Coordinates of C-alpha atoms and ligand atoms in Angstrom, one line a residue:
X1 CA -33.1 2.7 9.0
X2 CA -31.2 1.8 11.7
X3 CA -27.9 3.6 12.5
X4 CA -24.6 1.4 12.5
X5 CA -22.5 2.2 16.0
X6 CA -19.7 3.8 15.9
X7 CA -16.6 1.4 15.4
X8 CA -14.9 1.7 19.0
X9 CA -10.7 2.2 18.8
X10 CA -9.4 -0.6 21.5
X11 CA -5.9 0.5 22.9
X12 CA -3.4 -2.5 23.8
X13 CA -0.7 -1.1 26.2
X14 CA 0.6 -3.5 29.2
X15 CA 2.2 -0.3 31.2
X16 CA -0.3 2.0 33.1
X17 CA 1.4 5.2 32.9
X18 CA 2.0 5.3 29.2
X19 CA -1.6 3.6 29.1
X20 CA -3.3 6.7 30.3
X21 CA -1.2 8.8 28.1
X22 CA -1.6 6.9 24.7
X23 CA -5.2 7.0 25.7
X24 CA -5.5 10.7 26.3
X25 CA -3.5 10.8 22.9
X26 CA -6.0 8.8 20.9
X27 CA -9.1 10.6 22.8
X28 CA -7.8 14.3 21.9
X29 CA -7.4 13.1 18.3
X30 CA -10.6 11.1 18.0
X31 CA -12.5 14.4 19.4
X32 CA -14.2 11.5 21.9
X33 CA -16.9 10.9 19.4
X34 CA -15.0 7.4 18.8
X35 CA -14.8 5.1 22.3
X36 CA -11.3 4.3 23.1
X37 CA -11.7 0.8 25.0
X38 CA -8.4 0.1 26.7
X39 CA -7.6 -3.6 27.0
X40 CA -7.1 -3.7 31.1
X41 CA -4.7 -6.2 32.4
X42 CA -7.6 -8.0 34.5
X43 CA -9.4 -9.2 31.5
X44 CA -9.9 -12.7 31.5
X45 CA -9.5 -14.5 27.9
X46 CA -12.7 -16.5 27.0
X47 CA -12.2 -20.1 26.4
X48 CA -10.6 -23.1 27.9
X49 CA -6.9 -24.5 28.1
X50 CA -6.8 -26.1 24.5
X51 CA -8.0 -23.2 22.6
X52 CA -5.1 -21.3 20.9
X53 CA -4.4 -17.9 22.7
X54 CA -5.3 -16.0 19.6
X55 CA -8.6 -17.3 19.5
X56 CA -9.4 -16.5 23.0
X57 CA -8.4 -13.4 22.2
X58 CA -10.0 -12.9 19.4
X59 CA -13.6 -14.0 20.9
X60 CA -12.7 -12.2 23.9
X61 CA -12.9 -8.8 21.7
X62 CA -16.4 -10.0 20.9
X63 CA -17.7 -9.6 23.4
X64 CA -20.3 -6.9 25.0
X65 CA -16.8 -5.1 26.9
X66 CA -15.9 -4.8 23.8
X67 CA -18.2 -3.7 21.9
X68 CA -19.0 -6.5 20.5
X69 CA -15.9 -6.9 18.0
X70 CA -17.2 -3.4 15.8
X71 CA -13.8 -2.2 16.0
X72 CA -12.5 0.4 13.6
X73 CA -9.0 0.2 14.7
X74 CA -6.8 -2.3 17.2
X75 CA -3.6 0.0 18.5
X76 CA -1.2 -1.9 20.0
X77 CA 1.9 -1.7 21.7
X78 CA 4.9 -3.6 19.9
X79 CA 6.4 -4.6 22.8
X80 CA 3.9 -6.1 25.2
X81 CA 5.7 -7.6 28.3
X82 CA 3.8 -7.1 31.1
X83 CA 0.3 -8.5 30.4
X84 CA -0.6 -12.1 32.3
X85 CA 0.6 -15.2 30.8
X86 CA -3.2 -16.4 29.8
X87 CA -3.6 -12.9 28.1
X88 CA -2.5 -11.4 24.8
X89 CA 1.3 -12.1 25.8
X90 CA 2.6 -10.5 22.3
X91 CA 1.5 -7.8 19.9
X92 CA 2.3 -11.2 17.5
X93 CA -1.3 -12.8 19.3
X94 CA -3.0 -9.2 18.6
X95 CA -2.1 -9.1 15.3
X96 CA -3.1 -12.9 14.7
X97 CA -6.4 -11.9 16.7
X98 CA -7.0 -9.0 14.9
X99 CA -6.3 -10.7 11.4
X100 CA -8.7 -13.6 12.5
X101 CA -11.7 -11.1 13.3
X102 CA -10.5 -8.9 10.2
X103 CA -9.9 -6.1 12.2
X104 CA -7.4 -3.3 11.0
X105 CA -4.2 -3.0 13.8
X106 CA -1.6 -0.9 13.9
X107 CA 1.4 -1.4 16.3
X108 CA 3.3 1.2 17.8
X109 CA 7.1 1.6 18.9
X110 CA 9.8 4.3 19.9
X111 CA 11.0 6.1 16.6
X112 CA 13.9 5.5 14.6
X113 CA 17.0 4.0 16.6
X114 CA 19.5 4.2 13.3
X115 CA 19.8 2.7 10.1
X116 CA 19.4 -1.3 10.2
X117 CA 15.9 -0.4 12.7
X118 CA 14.8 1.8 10.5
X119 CA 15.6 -0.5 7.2
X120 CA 13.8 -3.5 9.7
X121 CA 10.5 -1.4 10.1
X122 CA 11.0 -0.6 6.1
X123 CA 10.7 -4.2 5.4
X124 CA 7.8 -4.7 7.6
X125 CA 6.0 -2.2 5.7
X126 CA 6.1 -4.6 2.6
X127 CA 4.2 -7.5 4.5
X128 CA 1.1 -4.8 5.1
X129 CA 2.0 -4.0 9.0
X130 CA 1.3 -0.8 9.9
X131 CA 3.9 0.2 12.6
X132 CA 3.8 4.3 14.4
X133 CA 6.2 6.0 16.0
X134 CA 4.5 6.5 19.4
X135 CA 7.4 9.5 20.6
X136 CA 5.8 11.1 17.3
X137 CA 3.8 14.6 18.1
X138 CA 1.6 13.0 15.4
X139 CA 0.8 9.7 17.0
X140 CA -2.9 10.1 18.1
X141 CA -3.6 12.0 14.7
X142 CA -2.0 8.8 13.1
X143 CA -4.3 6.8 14.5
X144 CA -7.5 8.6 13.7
X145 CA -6.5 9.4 10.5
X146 CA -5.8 5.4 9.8
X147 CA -9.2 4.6 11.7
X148 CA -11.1 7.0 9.1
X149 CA -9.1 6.1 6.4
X150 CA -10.4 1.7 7.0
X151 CA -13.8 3.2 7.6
X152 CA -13.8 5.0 4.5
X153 CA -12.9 2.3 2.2
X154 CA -15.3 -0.2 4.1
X155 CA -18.4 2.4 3.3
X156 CA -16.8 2.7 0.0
X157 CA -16.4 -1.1 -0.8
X158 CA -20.4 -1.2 0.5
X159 CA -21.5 0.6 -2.2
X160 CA -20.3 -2.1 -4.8
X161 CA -23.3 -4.4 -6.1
X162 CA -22.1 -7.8 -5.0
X163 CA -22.0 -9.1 -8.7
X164 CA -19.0 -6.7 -9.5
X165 CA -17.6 -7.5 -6.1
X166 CA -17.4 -11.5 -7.5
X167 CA -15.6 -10.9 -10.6
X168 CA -13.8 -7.7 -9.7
X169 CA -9.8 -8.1 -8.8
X170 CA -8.9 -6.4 -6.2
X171 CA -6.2 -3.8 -7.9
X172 CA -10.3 -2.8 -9.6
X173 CA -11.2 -2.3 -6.1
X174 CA -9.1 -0.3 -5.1
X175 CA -8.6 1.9 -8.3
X176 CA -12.5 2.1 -7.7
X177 CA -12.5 3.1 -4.5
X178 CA -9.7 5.9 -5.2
X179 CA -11.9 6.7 -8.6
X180 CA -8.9 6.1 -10.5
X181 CA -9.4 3.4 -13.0
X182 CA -7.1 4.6 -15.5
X183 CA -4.2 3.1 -12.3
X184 CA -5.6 -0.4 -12.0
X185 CA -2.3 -1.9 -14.1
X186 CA -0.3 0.1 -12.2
X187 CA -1.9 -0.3 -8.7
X188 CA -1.9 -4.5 -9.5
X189 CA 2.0 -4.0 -9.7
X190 CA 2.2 -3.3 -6.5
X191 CA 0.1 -6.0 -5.0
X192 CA 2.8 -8.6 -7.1
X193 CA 4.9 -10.7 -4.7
X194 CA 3.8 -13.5 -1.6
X195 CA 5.1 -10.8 1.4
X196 CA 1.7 -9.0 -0.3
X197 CA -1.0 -7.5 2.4
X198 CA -3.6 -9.1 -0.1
X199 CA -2.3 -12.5 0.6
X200 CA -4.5 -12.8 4.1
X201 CA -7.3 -12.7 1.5
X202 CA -6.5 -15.7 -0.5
X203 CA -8.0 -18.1 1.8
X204 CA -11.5 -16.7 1.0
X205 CA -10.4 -16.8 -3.2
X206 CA -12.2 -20.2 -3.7
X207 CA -11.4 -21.3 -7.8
X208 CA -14.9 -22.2 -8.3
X209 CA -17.1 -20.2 -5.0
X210 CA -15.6 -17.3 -3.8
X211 CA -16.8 -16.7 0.0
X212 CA -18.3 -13.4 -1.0
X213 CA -19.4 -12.9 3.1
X214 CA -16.1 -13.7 4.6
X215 CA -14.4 -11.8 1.5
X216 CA -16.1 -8.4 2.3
X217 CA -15.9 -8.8 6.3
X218 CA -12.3 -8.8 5.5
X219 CA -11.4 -6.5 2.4
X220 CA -11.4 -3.4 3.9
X221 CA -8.0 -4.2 6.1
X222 CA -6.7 -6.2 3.6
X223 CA -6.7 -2.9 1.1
X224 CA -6.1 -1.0 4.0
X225 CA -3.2 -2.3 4.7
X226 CA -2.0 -2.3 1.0
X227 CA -2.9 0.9 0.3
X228 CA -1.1 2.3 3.6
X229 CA 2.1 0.7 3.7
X230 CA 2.5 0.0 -0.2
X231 CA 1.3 2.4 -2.4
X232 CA 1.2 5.5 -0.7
X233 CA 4.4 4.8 0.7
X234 CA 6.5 3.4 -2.3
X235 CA 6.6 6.5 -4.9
X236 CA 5.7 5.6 -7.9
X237 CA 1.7 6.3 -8.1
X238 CA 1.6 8.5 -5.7
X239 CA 4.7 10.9 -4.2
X240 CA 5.0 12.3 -0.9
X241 CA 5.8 15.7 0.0
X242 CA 9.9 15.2 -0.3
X243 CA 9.6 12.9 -3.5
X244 CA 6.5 15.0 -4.9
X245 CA 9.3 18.0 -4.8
X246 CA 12.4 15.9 -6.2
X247 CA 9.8 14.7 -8.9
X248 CA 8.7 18.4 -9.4
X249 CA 12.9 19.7 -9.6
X250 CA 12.2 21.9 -6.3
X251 CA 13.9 21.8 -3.4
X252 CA 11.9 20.5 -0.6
X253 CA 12.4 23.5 1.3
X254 CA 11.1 25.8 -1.2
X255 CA 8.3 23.3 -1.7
X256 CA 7.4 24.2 2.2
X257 CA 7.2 27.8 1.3
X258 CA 3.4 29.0 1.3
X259 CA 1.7 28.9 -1.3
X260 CA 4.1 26.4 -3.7
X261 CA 2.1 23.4 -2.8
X262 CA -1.2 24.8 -3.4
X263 CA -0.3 25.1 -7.3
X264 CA -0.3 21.9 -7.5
X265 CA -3.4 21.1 -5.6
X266 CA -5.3 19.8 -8.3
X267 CA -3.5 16.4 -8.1
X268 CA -3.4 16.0 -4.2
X269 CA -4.4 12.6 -3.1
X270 CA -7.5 12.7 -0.9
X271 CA -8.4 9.9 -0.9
X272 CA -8.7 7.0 1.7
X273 CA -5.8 7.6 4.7
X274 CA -4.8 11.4 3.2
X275 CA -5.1 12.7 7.0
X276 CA -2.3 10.9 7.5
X277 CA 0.1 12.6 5.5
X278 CA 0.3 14.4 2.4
X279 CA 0.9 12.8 -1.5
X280 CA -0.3 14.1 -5.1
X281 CA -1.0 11.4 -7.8
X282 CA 1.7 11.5 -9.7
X283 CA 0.1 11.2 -13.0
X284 CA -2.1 14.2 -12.1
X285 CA 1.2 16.2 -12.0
X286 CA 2.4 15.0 -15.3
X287 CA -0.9 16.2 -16.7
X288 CA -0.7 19.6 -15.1
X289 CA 2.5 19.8 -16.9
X290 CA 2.4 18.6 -19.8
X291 CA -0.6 20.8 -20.3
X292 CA 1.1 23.7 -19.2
X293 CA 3.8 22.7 -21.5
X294 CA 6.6 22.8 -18.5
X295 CA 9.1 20.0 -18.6
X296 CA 9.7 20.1 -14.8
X297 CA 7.7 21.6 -11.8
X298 CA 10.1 24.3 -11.2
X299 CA 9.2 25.8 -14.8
X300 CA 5.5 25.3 -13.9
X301 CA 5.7 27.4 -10.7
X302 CA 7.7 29.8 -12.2
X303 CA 4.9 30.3 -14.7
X304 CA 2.3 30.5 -11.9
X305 CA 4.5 32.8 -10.7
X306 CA 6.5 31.5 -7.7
X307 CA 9.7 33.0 -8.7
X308 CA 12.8 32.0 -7.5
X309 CA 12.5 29.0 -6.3
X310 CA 16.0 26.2 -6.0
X311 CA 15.7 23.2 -8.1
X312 CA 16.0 19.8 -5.9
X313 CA 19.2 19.2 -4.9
X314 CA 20.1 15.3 -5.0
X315 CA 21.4 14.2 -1.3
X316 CA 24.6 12.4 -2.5
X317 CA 27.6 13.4 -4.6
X318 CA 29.9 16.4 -4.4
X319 CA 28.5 18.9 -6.9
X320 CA 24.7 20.1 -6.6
X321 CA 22.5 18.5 -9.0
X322 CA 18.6 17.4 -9.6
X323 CA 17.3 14.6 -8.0
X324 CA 13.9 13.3 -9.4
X325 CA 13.7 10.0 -7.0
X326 CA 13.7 9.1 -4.0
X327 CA 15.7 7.1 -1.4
X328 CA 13.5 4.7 0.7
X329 CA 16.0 5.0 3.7
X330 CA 17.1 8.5 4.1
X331 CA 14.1 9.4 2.8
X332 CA 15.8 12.3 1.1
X333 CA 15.7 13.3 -2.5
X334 CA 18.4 11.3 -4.9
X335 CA 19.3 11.2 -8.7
X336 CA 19.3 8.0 -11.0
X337 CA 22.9 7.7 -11.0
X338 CA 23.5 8.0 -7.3
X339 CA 21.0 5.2 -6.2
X340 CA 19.7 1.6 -6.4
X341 CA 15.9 0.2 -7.4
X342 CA 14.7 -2.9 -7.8
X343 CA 15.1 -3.7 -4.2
X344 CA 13.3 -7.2 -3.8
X345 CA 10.8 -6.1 -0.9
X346 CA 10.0 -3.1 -3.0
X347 CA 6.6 -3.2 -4.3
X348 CA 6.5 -3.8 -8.5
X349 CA 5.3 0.0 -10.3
X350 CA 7.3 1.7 -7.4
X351 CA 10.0 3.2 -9.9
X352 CA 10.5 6.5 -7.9
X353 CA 11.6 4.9 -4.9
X354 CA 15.2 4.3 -4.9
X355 CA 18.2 3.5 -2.4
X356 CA 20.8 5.9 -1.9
X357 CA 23.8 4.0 -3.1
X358 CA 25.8 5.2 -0.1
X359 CA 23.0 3.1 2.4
X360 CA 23.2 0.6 -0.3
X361 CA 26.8 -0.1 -0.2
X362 CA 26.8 0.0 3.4
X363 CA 23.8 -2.3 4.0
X364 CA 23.8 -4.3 0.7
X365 CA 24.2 -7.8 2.2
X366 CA 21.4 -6.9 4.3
X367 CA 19.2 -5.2 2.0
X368 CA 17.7 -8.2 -0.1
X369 CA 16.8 -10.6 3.2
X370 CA 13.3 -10.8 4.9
Ligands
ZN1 ZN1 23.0 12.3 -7.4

């Protein structure tokens, strides 16, 4: 049997200097075993005048220079300025480029620059774009952890006999691939809504024919995406480290302390992505739990004997008290009464992810637009 090539990482960044260092970046988290194929500023688009520049783009990247479009990953600079006009003038062309060959992307840009940026990139997230923080330390093993994460869904979604890929939703795909079936409801929640990630696939949904081919070229960014940027970010089926400790009652610094998080490693997420961060299923924890019969995670640890550990402190209000969500924005732990949900752009089966009601008052009439 032949060997399928390595899926190649193709770097977009229009300045030189931060060109050679995103590049050493991606090749010391990659462990060079993955080509990183910059996209040089003297590479002529194929095609003539008439074509859109996404398409020339797009059948520029398969071509032999690059590797004849088996990408695993596009990573592209938000801001491109400086590229020639009859080039890929915008990270907006990338992405349609990247979309178009069914490529995964993810775009990268300066950290957070205060609230209404950071409630901007939020919003983003809920239309399936994957955006980095390139000043981040973790930037490169961002990247490689998102490249592994597509490539392990797309080896995952290969193993599926073609007849239950046809009639198969893809909430069952995914809950599949993660081998939790008992989540498909709640994993279709969050697919709910036209700003979805899935909606790039409905083109391919024929009523009568679905284009099976096209379908599974694509499927593995389109759950990607939603996966990423919806359901492991939105609490709710899975936490992260600062709303898996509000959820638990501990505070998320005794949650740091060694050994607290390994108690409750029985529920940690590994699947698809998990080098990118850190989340538990959150019905895994309930189990643990409610088998240990411990109403909150604090009692459990002290049972396993962590002693001494603070209960989670909500981040608003004058007197200490628990927190159990959390806030979307601060991304710091918050009680019922001192947040919002139901935020439009949140996902549907999100209901631990909340907004502080302090960022809500202040940037209500901005919070519901898109
Ligand atoms: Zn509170």
């Amino acid at each position: 049997m032949q060997r399928k090539p390595t899926k190649a990482v193709v770097l977009f960044e229009d300045d030189p200097t931060l060109l050679r260092t995103r590049k050493a970046q991606l090749e010391k988290a990659f462990g060079k075993v993955v080509p990183i194929t910059p996209f040089e500023s003297n590479v002529l688009l194929a095609g003539g005048p008439d074509v859109p520049l996404e398409q020339k783009l797009a059948s520029t990247l398969e071509s032999a220079r690059f590797h004849h479009g088996v990408i695993g990953l596009i990573v592209c600079d938000m801001a491109l300025e400086r590229y020639g006009a009859s080039q890929a003038t915008s990270s907006t062309v990338v992405s349609a480029a990247a979309e178009a060959l069914g490529v995964p992307i993810c775009l990268y840009e300066a950290g957070d620059k205060g609230p209404l940026f950071s409630l901007d990139r939020r919003r983003k997230w809920g239309k399936g774009l994957i955006i980095v923080d390139e000043n981040s330390e973790s930037f490169g093993r961002e990247c490689a952890g998102l490249y592994h994460g597509f490539c392990h869904i797309e080896r995952e979604l290969a193993k599926i006999p073609a007849k239950d890929f046809a009639k198969s939703m893809p909430a069952e795909i995914l809950a599949r691939i993660l081998e939790k079936p008992e989540e498909t409801d709640r994993i279709a929640l969050y697919g709910a809504g036209e700003q979805s990630p899935l909606s790039e696939l409905l083109p391919y949904y024929d009523a009568r024919r679905r284009n099976i081919l096209e379908l599974r070229k694509r499927f593995h960014r389109a759950l990607g995406n939603w996966l990423y940027t919806s359901i492991l970010r939105f609490p709710g089926i899975a936490v992260n480290e600062i709303a898996a400790a509000s959820y638990l009652n501990i505070s998320r610094k005794d949650f740091d302390r060694p050994g607290v998080q390994s108690i409750f490693s029985k529920a940690a997420y590994r699947g698809p992505f998990f080098e990118c961060g850190r989340w538990w299923w959150r019905r895994g924890l309930d189990a643990m739990l409610a088998a240990a019969r411990c109403r909150t995670g604090l009692e459990y640890a002290g049972k396993r004997g962590m002693k001494g550990l603070k209960p989670s402190a909500c981040s608003e209000g004058s007197r200490p008290h628990a927190a159990g969500y959390y806030c979307m924005i601060t991304e710091a732990p918050v009680c019922e009464e001192h947040s919002r949900g139901g935020i439009s752009w949140f996902p549907g089966g999100a209901d631990l992810a909340r907004v502080s009601r302090r960022q809500y008052e202040k940037m209500g009439p901005f919070m519901g637009l898109y």
